[in-house]
CSV table of C-alpha atoms in Angstrom, one decimal:
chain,number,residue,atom,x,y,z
A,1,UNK,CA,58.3,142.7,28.0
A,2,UNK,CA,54.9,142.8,30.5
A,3,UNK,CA,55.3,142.8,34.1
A,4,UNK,CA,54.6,139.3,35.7
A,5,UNK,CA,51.0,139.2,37.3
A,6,UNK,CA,49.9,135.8,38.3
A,7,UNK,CA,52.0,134.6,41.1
A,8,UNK,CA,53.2,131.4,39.2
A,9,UNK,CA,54.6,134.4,37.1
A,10,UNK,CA,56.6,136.3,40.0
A,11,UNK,CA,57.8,133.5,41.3
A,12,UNK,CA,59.3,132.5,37.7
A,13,UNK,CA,60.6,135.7,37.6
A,14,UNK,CA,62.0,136.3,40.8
A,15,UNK,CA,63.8,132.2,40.6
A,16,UNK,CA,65.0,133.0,36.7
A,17,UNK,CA,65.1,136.4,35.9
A,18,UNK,CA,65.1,137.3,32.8
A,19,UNK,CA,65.9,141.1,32.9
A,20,UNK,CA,68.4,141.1,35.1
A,21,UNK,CA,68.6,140.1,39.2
A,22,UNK,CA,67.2,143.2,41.6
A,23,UNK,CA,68.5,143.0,45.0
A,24,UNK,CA,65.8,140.4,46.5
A,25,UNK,CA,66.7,138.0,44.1
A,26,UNK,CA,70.5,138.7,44.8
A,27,UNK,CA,70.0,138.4,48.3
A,28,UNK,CA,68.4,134.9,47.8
A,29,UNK,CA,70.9,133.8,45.9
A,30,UNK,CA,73.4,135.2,48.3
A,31,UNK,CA,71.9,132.8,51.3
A,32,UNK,CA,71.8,129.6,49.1
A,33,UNK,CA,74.9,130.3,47.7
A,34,UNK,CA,75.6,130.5,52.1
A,35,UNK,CA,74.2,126.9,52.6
A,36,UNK,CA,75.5,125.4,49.9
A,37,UNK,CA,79.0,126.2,51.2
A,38,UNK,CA,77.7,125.1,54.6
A,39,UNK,CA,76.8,122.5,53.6
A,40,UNK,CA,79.9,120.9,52.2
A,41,UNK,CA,81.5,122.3,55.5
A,42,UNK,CA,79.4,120.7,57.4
A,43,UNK,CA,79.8,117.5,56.1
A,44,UNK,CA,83.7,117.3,56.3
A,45,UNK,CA,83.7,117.9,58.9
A,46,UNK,CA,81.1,115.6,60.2
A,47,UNK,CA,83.3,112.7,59.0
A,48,UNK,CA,85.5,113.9,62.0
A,49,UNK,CA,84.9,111.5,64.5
A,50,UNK,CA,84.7,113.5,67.6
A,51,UNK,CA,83.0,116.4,65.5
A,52,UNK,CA,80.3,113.6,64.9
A,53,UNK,CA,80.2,112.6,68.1
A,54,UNK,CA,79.9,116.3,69.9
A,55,UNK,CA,77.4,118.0,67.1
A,56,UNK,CA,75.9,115.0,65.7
A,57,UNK,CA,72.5,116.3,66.7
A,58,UNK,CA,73.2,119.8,65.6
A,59,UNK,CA,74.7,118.9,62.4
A,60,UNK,CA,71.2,116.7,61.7
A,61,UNK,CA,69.1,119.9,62.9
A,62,UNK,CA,71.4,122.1,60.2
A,63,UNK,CA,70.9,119.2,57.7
A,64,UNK,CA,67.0,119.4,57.9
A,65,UNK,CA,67.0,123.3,57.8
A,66,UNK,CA,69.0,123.0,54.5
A,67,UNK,CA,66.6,120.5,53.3
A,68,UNK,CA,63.5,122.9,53.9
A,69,UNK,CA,65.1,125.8,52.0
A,70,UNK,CA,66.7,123.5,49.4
A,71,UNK,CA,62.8,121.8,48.9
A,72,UNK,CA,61.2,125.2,48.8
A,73,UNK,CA,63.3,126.0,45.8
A,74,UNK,CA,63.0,122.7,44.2
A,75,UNK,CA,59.2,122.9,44.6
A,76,UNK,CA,59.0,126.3,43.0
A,77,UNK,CA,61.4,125.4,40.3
A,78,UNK,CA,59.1,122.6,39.8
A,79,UNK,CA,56.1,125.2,39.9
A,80,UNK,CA,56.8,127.5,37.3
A,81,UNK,CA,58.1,124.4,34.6
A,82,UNK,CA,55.3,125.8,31.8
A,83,UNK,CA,56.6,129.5,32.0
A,84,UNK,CA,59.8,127.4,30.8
A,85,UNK,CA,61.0,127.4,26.9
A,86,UNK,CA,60.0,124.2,25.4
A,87,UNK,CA,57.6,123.3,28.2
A,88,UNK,CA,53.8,123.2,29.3
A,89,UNK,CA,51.7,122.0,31.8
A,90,UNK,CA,51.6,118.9,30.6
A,91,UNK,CA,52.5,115.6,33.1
A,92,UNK,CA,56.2,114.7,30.7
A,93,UNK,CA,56.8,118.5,30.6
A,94,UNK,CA,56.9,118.0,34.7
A,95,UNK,CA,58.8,115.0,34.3
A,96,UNK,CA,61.2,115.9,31.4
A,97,UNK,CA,62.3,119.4,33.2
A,98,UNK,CA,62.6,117.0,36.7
A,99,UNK,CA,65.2,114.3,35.1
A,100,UNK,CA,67.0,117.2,33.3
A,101,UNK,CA,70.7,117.6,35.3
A,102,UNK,CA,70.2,120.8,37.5
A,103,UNK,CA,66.8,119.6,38.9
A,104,UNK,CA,68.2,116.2,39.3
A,105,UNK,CA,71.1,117.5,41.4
A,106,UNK,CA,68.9,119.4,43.1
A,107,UNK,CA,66.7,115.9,44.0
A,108,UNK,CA,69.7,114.3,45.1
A,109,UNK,CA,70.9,116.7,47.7
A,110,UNK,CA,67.4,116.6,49.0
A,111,UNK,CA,67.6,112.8,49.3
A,112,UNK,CA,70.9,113.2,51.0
A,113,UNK,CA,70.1,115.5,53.2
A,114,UNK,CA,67.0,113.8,54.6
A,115,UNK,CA,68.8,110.1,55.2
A,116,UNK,CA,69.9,110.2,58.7
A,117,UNK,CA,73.6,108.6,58.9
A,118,UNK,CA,72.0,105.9,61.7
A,119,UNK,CA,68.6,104.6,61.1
A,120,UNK,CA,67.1,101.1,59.6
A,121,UNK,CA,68.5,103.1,56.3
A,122,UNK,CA,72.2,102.9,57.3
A,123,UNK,CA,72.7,101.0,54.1
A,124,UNK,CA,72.3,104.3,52.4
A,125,UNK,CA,74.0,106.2,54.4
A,126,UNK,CA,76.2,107.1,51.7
A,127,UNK,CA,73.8,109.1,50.3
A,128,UNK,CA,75.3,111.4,52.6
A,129,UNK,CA,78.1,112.0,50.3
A,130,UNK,CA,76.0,113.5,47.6
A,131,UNK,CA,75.4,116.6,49.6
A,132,UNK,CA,79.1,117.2,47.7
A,133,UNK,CA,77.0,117.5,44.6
A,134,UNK,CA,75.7,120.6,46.2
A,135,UNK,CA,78.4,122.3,44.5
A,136,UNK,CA,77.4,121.6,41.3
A,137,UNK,CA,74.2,124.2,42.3
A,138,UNK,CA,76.3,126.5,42.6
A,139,UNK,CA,76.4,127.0,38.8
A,140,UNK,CA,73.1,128.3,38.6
A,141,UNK,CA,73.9,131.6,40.5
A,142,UNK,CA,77.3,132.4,38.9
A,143,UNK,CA,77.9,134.1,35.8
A,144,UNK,CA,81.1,133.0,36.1
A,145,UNK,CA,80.7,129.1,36.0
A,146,UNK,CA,77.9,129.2,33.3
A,147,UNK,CA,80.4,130.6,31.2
A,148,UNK,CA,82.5,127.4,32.4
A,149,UNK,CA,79.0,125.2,31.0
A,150,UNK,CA,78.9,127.2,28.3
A,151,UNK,CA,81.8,126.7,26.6
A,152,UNK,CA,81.8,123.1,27.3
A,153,UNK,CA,78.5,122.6,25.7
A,154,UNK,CA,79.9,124.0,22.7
A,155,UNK,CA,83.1,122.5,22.7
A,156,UNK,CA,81.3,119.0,23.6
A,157,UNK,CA,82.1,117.1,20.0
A,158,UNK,CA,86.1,118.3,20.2
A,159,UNK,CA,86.7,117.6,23.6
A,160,UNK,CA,84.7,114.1,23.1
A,161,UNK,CA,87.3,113.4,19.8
A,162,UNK,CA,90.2,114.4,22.3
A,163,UNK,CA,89.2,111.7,25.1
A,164,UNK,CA,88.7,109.1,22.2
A,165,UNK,CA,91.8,109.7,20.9
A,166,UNK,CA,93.4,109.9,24.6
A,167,UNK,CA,92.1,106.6,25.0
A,168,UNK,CA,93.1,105.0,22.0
A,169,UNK,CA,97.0,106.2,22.6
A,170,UNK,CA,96.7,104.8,26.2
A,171,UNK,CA,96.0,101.3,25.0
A,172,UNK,CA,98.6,101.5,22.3
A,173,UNK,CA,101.1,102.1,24.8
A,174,UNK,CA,100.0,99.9,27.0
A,175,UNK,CA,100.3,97.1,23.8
A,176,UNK,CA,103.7,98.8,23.3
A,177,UNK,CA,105.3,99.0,26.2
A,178,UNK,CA,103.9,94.9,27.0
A,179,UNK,CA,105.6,94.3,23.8
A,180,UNK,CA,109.1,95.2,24.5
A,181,UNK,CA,108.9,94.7,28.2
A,182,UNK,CA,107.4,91.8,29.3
A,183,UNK,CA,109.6,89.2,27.9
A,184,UNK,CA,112.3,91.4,30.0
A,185,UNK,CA,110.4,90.4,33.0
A,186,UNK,CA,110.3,94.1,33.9
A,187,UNK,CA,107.7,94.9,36.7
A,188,UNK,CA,104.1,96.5,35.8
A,189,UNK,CA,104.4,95.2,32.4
A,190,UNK,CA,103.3,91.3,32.7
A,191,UNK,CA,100.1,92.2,30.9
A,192,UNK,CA,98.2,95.0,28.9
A,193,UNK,CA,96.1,95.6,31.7
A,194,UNK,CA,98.9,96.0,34.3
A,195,UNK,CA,100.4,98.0,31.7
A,196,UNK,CA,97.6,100.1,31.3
A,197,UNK,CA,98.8,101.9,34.9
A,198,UNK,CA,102.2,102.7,33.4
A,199,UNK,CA,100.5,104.0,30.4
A,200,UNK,CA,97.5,105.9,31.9
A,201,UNK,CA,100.4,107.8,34.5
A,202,UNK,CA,103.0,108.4,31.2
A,203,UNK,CA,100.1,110.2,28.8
A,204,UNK,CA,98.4,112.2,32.0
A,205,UNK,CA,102.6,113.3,32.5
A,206,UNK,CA,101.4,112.5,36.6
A,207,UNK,CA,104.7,110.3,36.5
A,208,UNK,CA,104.6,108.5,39.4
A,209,UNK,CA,107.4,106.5,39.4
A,210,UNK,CA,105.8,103.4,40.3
A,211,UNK,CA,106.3,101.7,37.1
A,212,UNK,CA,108.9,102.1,34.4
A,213,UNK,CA,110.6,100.6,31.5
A,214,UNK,CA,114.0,98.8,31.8
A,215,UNK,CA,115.2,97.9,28.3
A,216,UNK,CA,117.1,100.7,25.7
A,217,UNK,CA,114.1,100.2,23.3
A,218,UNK,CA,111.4,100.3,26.2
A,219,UNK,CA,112.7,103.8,27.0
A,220,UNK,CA,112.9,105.4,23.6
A,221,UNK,CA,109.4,104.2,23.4
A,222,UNK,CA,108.4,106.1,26.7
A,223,UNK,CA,110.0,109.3,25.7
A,224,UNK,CA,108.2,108.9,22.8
A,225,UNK,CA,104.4,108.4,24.4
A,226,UNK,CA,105.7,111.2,27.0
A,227,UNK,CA,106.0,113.7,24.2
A,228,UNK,CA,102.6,112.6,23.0
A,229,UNK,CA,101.1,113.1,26.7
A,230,UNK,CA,102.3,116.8,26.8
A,231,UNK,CA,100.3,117.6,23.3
A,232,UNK,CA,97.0,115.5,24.8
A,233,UNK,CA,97.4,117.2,27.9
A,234,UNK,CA,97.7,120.7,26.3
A,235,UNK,CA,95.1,120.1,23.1
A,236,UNK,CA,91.9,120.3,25.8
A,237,UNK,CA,93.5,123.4,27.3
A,238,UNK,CA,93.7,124.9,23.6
A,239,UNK,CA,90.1,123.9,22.6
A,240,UNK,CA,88.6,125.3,26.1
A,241,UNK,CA,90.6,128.8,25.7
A,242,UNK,CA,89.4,129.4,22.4
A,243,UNK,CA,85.8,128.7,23.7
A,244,UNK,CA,86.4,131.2,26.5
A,245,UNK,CA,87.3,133.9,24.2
A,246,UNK,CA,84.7,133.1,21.6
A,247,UNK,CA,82.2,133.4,24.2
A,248,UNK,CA,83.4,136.4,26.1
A,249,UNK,CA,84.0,138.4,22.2
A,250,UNK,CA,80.0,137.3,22.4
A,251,UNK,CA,79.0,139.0,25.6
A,252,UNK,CA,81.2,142.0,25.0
A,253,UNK,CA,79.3,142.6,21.9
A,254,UNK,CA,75.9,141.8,23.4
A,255,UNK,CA,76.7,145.1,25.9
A,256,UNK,CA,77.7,146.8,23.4
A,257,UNK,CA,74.3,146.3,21.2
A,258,UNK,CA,72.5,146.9,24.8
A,259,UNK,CA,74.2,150.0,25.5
A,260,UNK,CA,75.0,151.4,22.3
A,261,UNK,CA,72.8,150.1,19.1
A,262,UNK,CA,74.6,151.7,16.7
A,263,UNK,CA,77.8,151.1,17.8
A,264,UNK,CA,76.7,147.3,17.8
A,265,UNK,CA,75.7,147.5,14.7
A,266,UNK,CA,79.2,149.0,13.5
A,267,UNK,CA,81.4,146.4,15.1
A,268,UNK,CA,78.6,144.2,13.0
């Protein structure tokens, strides 16, 4: 691999390296890591009235730092889009890379950040809120939580099945439970959609004790859905752990190859 030369190339480098990160680039992504964390301090506790009312104008001062490091990364992230796989210079390749969800995230923090929480745009002052999504950024400097993505994204189709199916057992027992409890005039159960609650509580095993079922037959029928809500709760767990050692059998063997070819090439 050749050594970056233009700086369009160092800087693609040192935001996304590919050979492994040297201590400048671990040091920036020590300090953003820093604000990010910050930043979600910051705003909790600027929803703290007197907190608000006693640093107000040093918590908009630390918002607009944030912002001017935050848009310097943006803007080179945005900068080196044709060194990227699957992109060029072209104007879509700008946009496409732009839309994508990091980047986005990224755009929305900015906008947050920059809306003061009194001005002519009060009405968006709940933009404010998004700086929260500065946690999702933090996924782009651990190993650890792109694992987490990882796995996800490859266990996308199964854990879509498993909400479909979760969804369809909380309207049955809704319809159940509406069946054999309404005309018992027991409370929460008037209709599918106030059953829905009870239903949504049961399968989730959360249990709240709000809502329950009064009749013999109503309660077989929620021991039932219970036993149902302990495998849906656990079948998501199953799928996620399997993907977890799947992909860390990956990387073990990806070291291996790095530091020992032949031994790779054994365990092969």
């Amino acid at each position: 691999m050749t050594a970056p030369t233009t700086f369009r190339e160092k800087l693609h480098s040192f935001l996304d390296p590919s050979d492994g990160a040297g201590p400048a680039e671990r040091t920036f992504n020590a300090l953003l890591v820093t604000l990010i964390l910050l930043t979600i301090a910051v705003t909790i506790a600027g929803t703290v009235p007197e907190v608000q009312r006693e640093y107000g104008r040093a918590i908009r001062i630390f918002d607009y730092v944030c912002a001017f490091v935050f848009g310097l990364e943006y803007l080179g992230r945005l900068y080196v889009t044709p060194l990227r796989p699957g992109f060029d210079g072209s104007a879509r390749s700008y946009l496409r890379y732009a839309t994508s969800p990091l980047p986005l995230i990224d755009l929305l923090v900015l906008v947050s950040l920059m809306v003061p929480a009194t001005t002519a745009m009060a009405s968006l002052r709940g933009l404010r809120l998004l700086k929260l999504l500065s946690l999702l950024k933090l996924g782009r400097y651990s190993d650890s939580l792109q694992l987490i993505g990882r796995v996800i994204c490859q266990r996308t189709g199964e854990l879509i099945s498993t909400v479909l199916i979760v969804l369809v057992l909380v309207f049955i027992a809704a319809s159940l439970l509406y069946q054999v409890e309404s005309s018992a005039g027991t409370k929460g159960f008037e209709s599918i959609p106030q059953a829905l609650w009870w239903a949504v509580v049961t399968l989730t095993t959360t249990g709240y004790g709000d809502v329950y079922p009064a009749t013999p037959l109503g309660k077989a029928a929620a021991g039932l859905i219970m036993l149902f809500g302990v495998g849906m709760v656990a079948l998501p767990a199953g799928m996620i752990a399997s993907g977890f050692a799947e992909e860390l059998a990956r990387l073990r063997q990806q070291e291996t190859v790095a530091c020992c070819p032949h031994c790779g090439k054994a365990l092969e």
